[in-house]
Amino acid sequence: MALGTVAIIGSPNVGKSTLFNRIVGERRAIVDNTPGITRDRLYAKATWLTKDFYLIDTGGIELHKRPFQEEIRAQAEIAITEADLIVFVTDAKIGLTDDDKLVARMLYKCHKPIILAVNKVDSVEKLDEASEFYALGLGDPLPISSEHGIGVGDLLDKIVKTLPKKRYVDYPNAISFALIGRPNVGKSTLLNALLNEKRAIVSSIAGTTRDATDTPFTHDGQNYVAIDTAGLKKRGKIFESIDKYSALRTLKAIDRAEIALFLVDASEGLTEQDKHVVGYAHDANKAIIFLVNKWDNKRKEFNIASFTKDIRREFKFLDYVHILFISALKKQHLDQVYQELLATHEAYHTRIKTSTLNDVVLEAIQMNEAPDFNGGRLKIYYAEEINSAPPTFVFFTNNPAYAHFSYVRYLENRLRDAFSFYNVPLKILFRKKK
């Protein structure tokens, strides 16, 4: 089942970011009383009543010519385009404004479900203040208070009920992988090289790919599905942040794939944006293969040893991931990519016999006992794998609170060495034996 997308739209300072934070459950958006403080859209995955959906926060739309207003409006339009449902937030304290009417005119044209939320209704006495928003012609106003949480549960009930049901195409017996990375690192060029034909548009302009595109194909008898993610295409004077624009589609592509082929540009080196992009796949517990592309065009001071050292230093959380040096343009070392895809897919779905697993765990304990931590020492009685994709293990112990993070890391590394769990995340849970 595909996840729906909800965009929070409205004029400045009506409480959009406060609502975003309330729904997501953490302070992911900047909250400030200064109108226009939220200029870039923010994305997060939210959950309500066991149903997941993507949430987009946007900057405020207004009539006045304020700094960045053109960019803000363009981003809001993109958010509306991306969304399956719109939450239009207004402010009960200041009442219906010309800016609200401007936003409403934009939303009339989108032909998507709209929930009209009247924010800052902090008490029962103020419920009547929501009635004037009927004049917008967008249905019944729903009174809420983002700051105090009043009515937010009702809003979420309505969101999950209204979101249209979406399904992805299913590709049985196929290895699915997403091509992720900053715009212009060579994702479409790599896809073409893997297919050995021009199935994707290739351009030197950053962000030519506008949609995440599924490409099923077969190589050496194995079925694959490549998911190419979107970048940015500039419109006139609009210079939107590239990573923010591509973030949502990257998230969606990662959700649909089992493996992320993470590309970096050897000629440009590593950037903070690279960390953000691959962080999505890491947080989603997807397998990852690190591809250093354009190695044929690398800077003279780089060599494989030094570049690998830089990657290991900057991406310490990916120390279990293999690094391949390739040239998509010249089709160099693509056979290694296919080998890694096959091995990674097998590891991602591996199920270990409980007896074999416990032999490895016992040997690990004998070689290195757990340290004293939190007033006690961890004793592991037995372990079992309860799931795959990603491999998930439960260790039954005397007290999970005694598990020091360094010892957990030690056990994880022993499992990786014993069962070739490279490129794949491992989930290790500790439970008290009853």
CSV table of N, CA and C in Angstrom, one decimal, residues 108-237:
chain,number,residue,atom,x,y,z
A,108,TYR,N,-9.0,26.2,-5.0
A,108,TYR,CA,-10.1,25.8,-5.9
A,108,TYR,C,-9.7,25.1,-7.1
A,109,LYS,N,-8.5,25.4,-7.6
A,109,LYS,CA,-8.0,24.9,-8.9
A,109,LYS,C,-7.3,23.5,-8.8
A,110,CYS,N,-7.1,23.0,-7.6
A,110,CYS,CA,-6.2,21.8,-7.4
A,110,CYS,C,-7.1,20.5,-7.5
A,111,HIS,N,-8.4,20.6,-7.3
A,111,HIS,CA,-9.3,19.5,-7.5
A,111,HIS,C,-8.8,18.3,-6.6
A,112,LYS,N,-8.4,18.6,-5.4
A,112,LYS,CA,-8.0,17.6,-4.4
A,112,LYS,C,-8.8,17.8,-3.1
A,113,PRO,N,-9.0,16.7,-2.3
A,113,PRO,CA,-9.7,16.9,-1.0
A,113,PRO,C,-9.0,17.9,-0.2
A,114,ILE,N,-9.8,18.8,0.5
A,114,ILE,CA,-9.3,19.9,1.3
A,114,ILE,C,-10.0,19.8,2.7
A,115,ILE,N,-9.3,19.9,3.8
A,115,ILE,CA,-9.8,20.0,5.1
A,115,ILE,C,-9.5,21.4,5.6
A,116,LEU,N,-10.5,22.2,5.9
A,116,LEU,CA,-10.3,23.5,6.4
A,116,LEU,C,-10.2,23.5,7.9
A,117,ALA,N,-9.0,23.8,8.5
A,117,ALA,CA,-8.8,23.8,9.9
A,117,ALA,C,-8.6,25.3,10.4
A,118,VAL,N,-9.5,25.6,11.4
A,118,VAL,CA,-9.4,26.9,12.0
A,118,VAL,C,-8.6,26.8,13.3
A,119,ASN,N,-7.4,27.4,13.3
A,119,ASN,CA,-6.5,27.2,14.4
A,119,ASN,C,-6.7,28.3,15.4
A,120,LYS,N,-6.1,28.0,16.6
A,120,LYS,CA,-6.1,29.0,17.8
A,120,LYS,C,-7.5,29.1,18.4
A,121,VAL,N,-8.3,28.1,18.3
A,121,VAL,CA,-9.5,28.0,19.0
A,121,VAL,C,-9.2,27.3,20.3
A,122,ASP,N,-8.9,28.1,21.3
A,122,ASP,CA,-8.3,27.5,22.5
A,122,ASP,C,-9.3,27.1,23.6
A,123,SER,N,-10.6,27.5,23.4
A,123,SER,CA,-11.6,27.2,24.4
A,123,SER,C,-13.0,27.0,23.7
A,124,VAL,N,-13.9,26.4,24.5
A,124,VAL,CA,-15.3,26.2,23.9
A,124,VAL,C,-15.9,27.6,23.6
A,125,GLU,N,-15.6,28.6,24.4
A,125,GLU,CA,-16.2,29.9,24.2
A,125,GLU,C,-15.8,30.5,22.8
A,126,LYS,N,-14.7,30.0,22.2
A,126,LYS,CA,-14.2,30.6,20.9
A,126,LYS,C,-14.7,29.8,19.7
A,127,LEU,N,-15.5,28.7,19.9
A,127,LEU,CA,-15.9,27.9,18.8
A,127,LEU,C,-16.7,28.7,17.7
A,128,ASP,N,-17.5,29.7,18.2
A,128,ASP,CA,-18.2,30.5,17.2
A,128,ASP,C,-17.3,31.3,16.3
A,129,GLU,N,-16.1,31.5,16.7
A,129,GLU,CA,-15.2,32.3,15.8
A,129,GLU,C,-14.8,31.5,14.5
A,130,ALA,N,-15.0,30.2,14.5
A,130,ALA,CA,-14.7,29.4,13.3
A,130,ALA,C,-15.8,29.6,12.2
A,131,SER,N,-17.0,30.0,12.6
A,131,SER,CA,-18.1,30.0,11.7
A,131,SER,C,-17.9,30.9,10.5
A,132,GLU,N,-17.2,32.1,10.6
A,132,GLU,CA,-17.0,33.0,9.5
A,132,GLU,C,-16.3,32.4,8.4
A,133,PHE,N,-15.5,31.3,8.6
A,133,PHE,CA,-14.7,30.7,7.5
A,133,PHE,C,-15.5,29.8,6.6
A,134,TYR,N,-16.8,29.7,6.9
A,134,TYR,CA,-17.7,29.0,5.9
A,134,TYR,C,-17.7,29.8,4.6
A,135,ALA,N,-17.4,31.1,4.7
A,135,ALA,CA,-17.5,32.0,3.5
A,135,ALA,C,-16.5,31.6,2.5
A,136,LEU,N,-15.4,30.8,2.9
A,136,LEU,CA,-14.4,30.4,1.9
A,136,LEU,C,-15.0,29.3,0.9
A,137,GLY,N,-16.1,28.7,1.3
A,137,GLY,CA,-16.7,27.7,0.4
A,137,GLY,C,-15.9,26.4,0.3
A,138,LEU,N,-15.2,26.1,1.4
A,138,LEU,CA,-14.4,24.8,1.4
A,138,LEU,C,-14.9,23.8,2.4
A,139,GLY,N,-16.2,23.9,2.7
A,139,GLY,CA,-16.7,22.9,3.6
A,139,GLY,C,-16.8,23.4,5.1
A,140,ASP,N,-17.1,22.4,6.0
A,140,ASP,CA,-17.2,22.8,7.4
A,140,ASP,C,-15.8,23.1,8.0
A,141,PRO,N,-15.7,24.2,8.6
A,141,PRO,CA,-14.4,24.5,9.3
A,141,PRO,C,-14.3,23.6,10.5
A,142,LEU,N,-13.0,23.1,10.7
A,142,LEU,CA,-12.8,22.2,11.9
A,142,LEU,C,-11.9,23.0,12.9
A,143,PRO,N,-12.5,23.4,14.0
A,143,PRO,CA,-11.8,24.2,15.0
A,143,PRO,C,-10.7,23.3,15.7
A,144,ILE,N,-9.5,23.9,15.8
A,144,ILE,CA,-8.4,23.2,16.5
A,144,ILE,C,-7.5,24.2,17.2
A,145,SER,N,-6.6,23.7,18.1
A,145,SER,CA,-5.6,24.5,18.7
A,145,SER,C,-4.3,23.7,18.6
A,146,SER,N,-3.4,24.0,17.6
A,146,SER,CA,-2.2,23.3,17.4
A,146,SER,C,-1.3,23.4,18.6
A,147,GLU,N,-1.3,24.5,19.3
A,147,GLU,CA,-0.4,24.7,20.5
A,147,GLU,C,-0.8,23.8,21.6
A,148,HIS,N,-2.1,23.7,21.9
A,148,HIS,CA,-2.6,22.9,23.0
A,148,HIS,C,-3.1,21.5,22.6
A,149,GLY,N,-3.2,21.2,21.4
A,149,GLY,CA,-3.6,19.9,20.9
A,149,GLY,C,-5.1,19.7,20.9
A,150,ILE,N,-5.8,20.7,21.1
A,150,ILE,CA,-7.3,20.6,21.1
A,150,ILE,C,-7.8,20.4,19.6
A,151,GLY,N,-8.6,19.4,19.4
A,151,GLY,CA,-9.1,19.1,18.1
A,151,GLY,C,-8.2,18.5,17.1
A,152,VAL,N,-6.9,18.3,17.5
A,152,VAL,CA,-5.9,17.7,16.5
A,152,VAL,C,-6.3,16.3,16.3
A,153,GLY,N,-6.7,15.6,17.3
A,153,GLY,CA,-7.1,14.2,17.1
A,153,GLY,C,-8.3,14.0,16.1
A,154,ASP,N,-9.3,15.0,16.2
A,154,ASP,CA,-10.4,15.0,15.2
A,154,ASP,C,-9.9,15.2,13.8
A,155,LEU,N,-8.9,16.2,13.7
A,155,LEU,CA,-8.3,16.5,12.4
A,155,LEU,C,-7.6,15.3,11.8
A,156,LEU,N,-6.8,14.6,12.7
A,156,LEU,CA,-6.1,13.4,12.2
A,156,LEU,C,-7.1,12.3,11.8
A,157,ASP,N,-8.2,12.1,12.6
A,157,ASP,CA,-9.2,11.2,12.2
A,157,ASP,C,-9.7,11.4,10.8
A,158,LYS,N,-10.0,12.7,10.5
A,158,LYS,CA,-10.5,13.1,9.2
A,158,LYS,C,-9.5,12.9,8.1
A,159,ILE,N,-8.2,13.2,8.4
A,159,ILE,CA,-7.1,13.0,7.4
A,159,ILE,C,-7.0,11.5,7.0
A,160,VAL,N,-6.9,10.6,7.9
A,160,VAL,CA,-6.8,9.2,7.6
A,160,VAL,C,-8.0,8.6,6.9
A,161,LYS,N,-9.2,9.2,7.2
A,161,LYS,CA,-10.4,8.8,6.6
A,161,LYS,C,-10.6,9.3,5.2
A,162,THR,N,-10.0,10.6,4.9
A,162,THR,CA,-10.2,11.2,3.6
A,162,THR,C,-9.1,10.9,2.6
A,163,LEU,N,-7.9,10.5,3.1
A,163,LEU,CA,-6.8,10.2,2.2
A,163,LEU,C,-7.2,9.1,1.2
A,164,PRO,N,-7.0,9.4,0.0
A,164,PRO,CA,-7.4,8.3,-1.0
A,164,PRO,C,-6.4,7.1,-0.9
A,165,LYS,N,-7.0,6.0,-1.1
A,165,LYS,CA,-6.2,4.7,-1.1
A,165,LYS,C,-5.4,4.6,-2.4
A,166,LYS,N,-4.1,4.4,-2.2
A,166,LYS,CA,-3.2,4.2,-3.3
A,166,LYS,C,-2.4,2.9,-3.2
A,167,ARG,N,-2.2,2.3,-4.4
A,167,ARG,CA,-1.4,1.1,-4.4
A,167,ARG,C,-0.3,1.2,-5.4
A,168,TYR,N,0.8,0.6,-5.1
A,168,TYR,CA,1.9,0.5,-6.0
A,168,TYR,C,1.8,-0.8,-6.9
A,169,VAL,N,2.4,-0.7,-8.0
A,169,VAL,CA,2.5,-1.9,-8.9
A,169,VAL,C,3.4,-2.9,-8.2
A,170,ASP,N,3.0,-4.2,-8.1
A,170,ASP,CA,3.8,-5.2,-7.5
A,170,ASP,C,4.6,-5.9,-8.5
A,171,TYR,N,5.9,-6.1,-8.2
A,171,TYR,CA,6.8,-6.8,-9.1
A,171,TYR,C,7.3,-8.1,-8.4
A,172,PRO,N,6.6,-9.2,-8.6
A,172,PRO,CA,7.0,-10.4,-7.8
A,172,PRO,C,8.4,-11.0,-8.3
A,173,ASN,N,9.1,-11.5,-7.4
A,173,ASN,CA,10.4,-12.2,-7.7
A,173,ASN,C,11.4,-11.2,-8.3
A,174,ALA,N,11.3,-9.9,-8.0
A,174,ALA,CA,12.2,-8.9,-8.5
A,174,ALA,C,13.0,-8.3,-7.4
A,175,ILE,N,14.3,-7.9,-7.7
A,175,ILE,CA,15.1,-7.2,-6.8
A,175,ILE,C,14.8,-5.7,-7.0
A,176,SER,N,14.3,-5.0,-6.1
A,176,SER,CA,14.0,-3.6,-6.3
A,176,SER,C,15.0,-2.7,-5.6
A,177,PHE,N,15.5,-1.7,-6.4
A,177,PHE,CA,16.5,-0.8,-5.9
A,177,PHE,C,16.2,0.6,-6.3
A,178,ALA,N,16.5,1.6,-5.4
A,178,ALA,CA,16.3,3.0,-5.7
A,178,ALA,C,17.6,3.6,-6.0
A,179,LEU,N,17.6,4.5,-7.0
A,179,LEU,CA,18.8,5.3,-7.3
A,179,LEU,C,18.7,6.6,-6.5
A,180,ILE,N,19.5,6.8,-5.5
A,180,ILE,CA,19.4,8.0,-4.7
A,180,ILE,C,20.8,8.7,-4.7
A,181,GLY,N,20.7,10.0,-4.5
A,181,GLY,CA,21.8,10.9,-4.4
A,181,GLY,C,21.5,12.3,-4.8
A,182,ARG,N,22.4,13.2,-4.7
A,182,ARG,CA,22.1,14.6,-5.1
A,182,ARG,C,21.9,14.7,-6.6
A,183,PRO,N,21.1,15.7,-7.0
A,183,PRO,CA,20.9,15.9,-8.4
A,183,PRO,C,22.3,16.0,-9.2
A,184,ASN,N,22.3,15.4,-10.4
A,184,ASN,CA,23.4,15.5,-11.3
A,184,ASN,C,24.6,14.7,-10.8
A,185,VAL,N,24.4,13.6,-10.0
A,185,VAL,CA,25.5,12.7,-9.7
A,185,VAL,C,25.6,11.6,-10.6
A,186,GLY,N,24.6,11.4,-11.5
A,186,GLY,CA,24.6,10.4,-12.6
A,186,GLY,C,23.6,9.3,-12.4
A,187,LYS,N,22.5,9.5,-11.7
A,187,LYS,CA,21.6,8.5,-11.4
A,187,LYS,C,20.9,8.0,-12.7
A,188,SER,N,20.5,8.9,-13.6
A,188,SER,CA,19.9,8.5,-14.8
A,188,SER,C,20.9,7.9,-15.8
A,189,THR,N,22.1,8.4,-15.8
A,189,THR,CA,23.2,7.8,-16.6
A,189,THR,C,23.4,6.3,-16.1
A,190,LEU,N,23.5,6.1,-14.8
A,190,LEU,CA,23.7,4.8,-14.3
A,190,LEU,C,22.5,3.8,-14.7
A,191,LEU,N,21.3,4.3,-14.6
A,191,LEU,CA,20.2,3.5,-15.0
A,191,LEU,C,20.3,3.1,-16.5
A,192,ASN,N,20.6,4.0,-17.3
A,192,ASN,CA,20.8,3.7,-18.8
A,192,ASN,C,21.9,2.7,-19.0
A,193,ALA,N,23.0,2.9,-18.2
A,193,ALA,CA,24.1,1.9,-18.4
A,193,ALA,C,23.7,0.5,-17.9
A,194,LEU,N,23.0,0.4,-16.8
A,194,LEU,CA,22.5,-0.9,-16.3
A,194,LEU,C,21.6,-1.5,-17.3
A,195,LEU,N,20.7,-0.7,-17.9
A,195,LEU,CA,19.8,-1.2,-18.9
A,195,LEU,C,20.4,-1.5,-20.3
A,196,ASN,N,21.6,-0.8,-20.5
A,196,ASN,CA,22.3,-0.9,-21.7
A,196,ASN,C,21.5,-0.4,-22.9
A,197,GLU,N,20.6,0.6,-22.5
A,197,GLU,CA,19.8,1.3,-23.6
A,197,GLU,C,19.3,2.6,-23.0
A,198,LYS,N,18.9,3.5,-23.8
A,198,LYS,CA,18.4,4.8,-23.3
A,198,LYS,C,17.0,4.7,-23.0
A,199,ARG,N,16.7,4.4,-21.7
A,199,ARG,CA,15.3,4.3,-21.2
A,199,ARG,C,15.0,5.5,-20.3
A,200,ALA,N,16.0,6.3,-19.9
A,200,ALA,CA,15.8,7.5,-19.1
A,200,ALA,C,16.4,8.7,-19.7
A,201,ILE,N,15.9,9.9,-19.5
A,201,ILE,CA,16.5,11.1,-20.1
A,201,ILE,C,17.7,11.4,-19.4
A,202,VAL,N,18.8,11.7,-20.1
A,202,VAL,CA,20.1,12.0,-19.5
A,202,VAL,C,20.4,13.4,-19.9
A,203,SER,N,20.8,14.3,-18.9
A,203,SER,CA,21.2,15.6,-19.2
A,203,SER,C,22.2,16.1,-18.2
A,204,SER,N,23.0,17.1,-18.6
A,204,SER,CA,24.0,17.6,-17.6
A,204,SER,C,23.3,18.7,-16.7
A,205,ILE,N,22.1,19.0,-17.0
A,205,ILE,CA,21.4,20.0,-16.1
A,205,ILE,C,20.9,19.3,-14.9
A,206,ALA,N,21.2,19.8,-13.7
A,206,ALA,CA,20.8,19.2,-12.4
A,206,ALA,C,19.3,19.1,-12.3
A,207,GLY,N,18.8,17.9,-12.0
A,207,GLY,CA,17.4,17.8,-11.8
A,207,GLY,C,16.5,17.6,-13.0
A,208,THR,N,17.1,17.0,-14.0
A,208,THR,CA,16.2,16.7,-15.2
A,208,THR,C,15.1,15.7,-14.9
A,209,THR,N,15.4,14.8,-14.1
A,209,THR,CA,14.4,13.8,-13.8
A,209,THR,C,13.3,14.4,-12.8
A,210,ARG,N,12.1,14.5,-13.3
A,210,ARG,CA,11.0,15.2,-12.5
A,210,ARG,C,10.2,14.2,-11.7
A,211,ASP,N,10.2,13.0,-12.1
A,211,ASP,CA,9.3,12.0,-11.4
A,211,ASP,C,10.1,10.8,-11.1
A,212,ALA,N,9.7,10.1,-10.0
A,212,ALA,CA,10.3,8.8,-9.7
A,212,ALA,C,9.7,7.8,-10.6
A,213,THR,N,10.6,7.1,-11.4
A,213,THR,CA,10.1,6.3,-12.5
A,213,THR,C,10.5,4.8,-12.2
A,214,ASP,N,9.6,3.9,-12.3
A,214,ASP,CA,9.9,2.5,-12.1
A,214,ASP,C,10.2,1.9,-13.5
A,215,THR,N,11.4,1.2,-13.5
A,215,THR,CA,11.8,0.5,-14.7
A,215,THR,C,12.1,-1.0,-14.4
A,216,PRO,N,11.1,-1.9,-14.7
A,216,PRO,CA,11.4,-3.3,-14.6
A,216,PRO,C,12.3,-3.8,-15.7
A,217,PHE,N,13.2,-4.7,-15.4
A,217,PHE,CA,14.1,-5.2,-16.5
A,217,PHE,C,14.7,-6.5,-16.0
A,218,THR,N,15.3,-7.3,-16.8
A,218,THR,CA,15.9,-8.6,-16.5
A,218,THR,C,17.4,-8.6,-16.9
A,219,HIS,N,18.2,-9.1,-16.0
A,219,HIS,CA,19.6,-9.2,-16.3
A,219,HIS,C,20.1,-10.6,-15.9
A,220,ASP,N,20.7,-11.3,-16.8
A,220,ASP,CA,21.2,-12.7,-16.5
A,220,ASP,C,20.1,-13.5,-15.8
A,221,GLY,N,18.9,-13.4,-16.3
A,221,GLY,CA,17.8,-14.2,-15.7
A,221,GLY,C,17.2,-13.8,-14.4
A,222,GLN,N,17.7,-12.7,-13.9
A,222,GLN,CA,17.2,-12.1,-12.6
A,222,GLN,C,16.3,-10.9,-12.9
A,223,ASN,N,15.1,-10.8,-12.4
A,223,ASN,CA,14.3,-9.7,-12.5
A,223,ASN,C,14.7,-8.6,-11.5
A,224,TYR,N,14.7,-7.3,-12.1
A,224,TYR,CA,15.0,-6.2,-11.3
A,224,TYR,C,13.9,-5.1,-11.5
A,225,VAL,N,13.8,-4.2,-10.5
A,225,VAL,CA,13.0,-2.9,-10.7
A,225,VAL,C,13.9,-1.8,-10.2
A,226,ALA,N,14.2,-0.9,-11.1
A,226,ALA,CA,15.0,0.3,-10.8
A,226,ALA,C,14.0,1.5,-10.6
A,227,ILE,N,14.2,2.2,-9.5
A,227,ILE,CA,13.4,3.3,-9.2
A,227,ILE,C,14.3,4.6,-9.2
A,228,ASP,N,14.1,5.4,-10.3
A,228,ASP,CA,15.0,6.6,-10.4
A,228,ASP,C,14.2,7.7,-9.7
A,229,THR,N,14.9,8.5,-8.9
A,229,THR,CA,14.3,9.6,-8.1
A,229,THR,C,14.5,10.9,-8.8
A,230,ALA,N,13.7,11.9,-8.3
A,230,ALA,CA,13.6,13.2,-9.0
A,230,ALA,C,14.6,14.2,-8.4
A,231,GLY,N,15.0,15.1,-9.3
A,231,GLY,CA,15.8,16.3,-8.9
A,231,GLY,C,15.0,17.5,-9.1
A,232,LEU,N,15.7,18.6,-9.3
A,232,LEU,CA,15.0,19.9,-9.4
A,232,LEU,C,15.2,20.5,-10.9
A,233,LYS,N,14.1,21.0,-11.3
A,233,LYS,CA,14.1,21.8,-12.6
A,233,LYS,C,13.7,23.2,-12.3
A,234,LYS,N,14.6,24.1,-12.5
A,234,LYS,CA,14.4,25.5,-12.1
A,234,LYS,C,13.3,26.2,-13.0
A,235,ARG,N,12.5,27.0,-12.4
A,235,ARG,CA,11.4,27.7,-13.1
A,235,ARG,C,11.6,29.2,-13.0
A,236,GLY,N,12.1,29.8,-14.1
A,236,GLY,CA,12.3,31.2,-14.1
A,236,GLY,C,13.3,31.6,-13.0
A,237,LYS,N,12.8,32.5,-12.1
A,237,LYS,CA,13.7,33.0,-11.1
A,237,LYS,C,13.6,32.3,-9.8
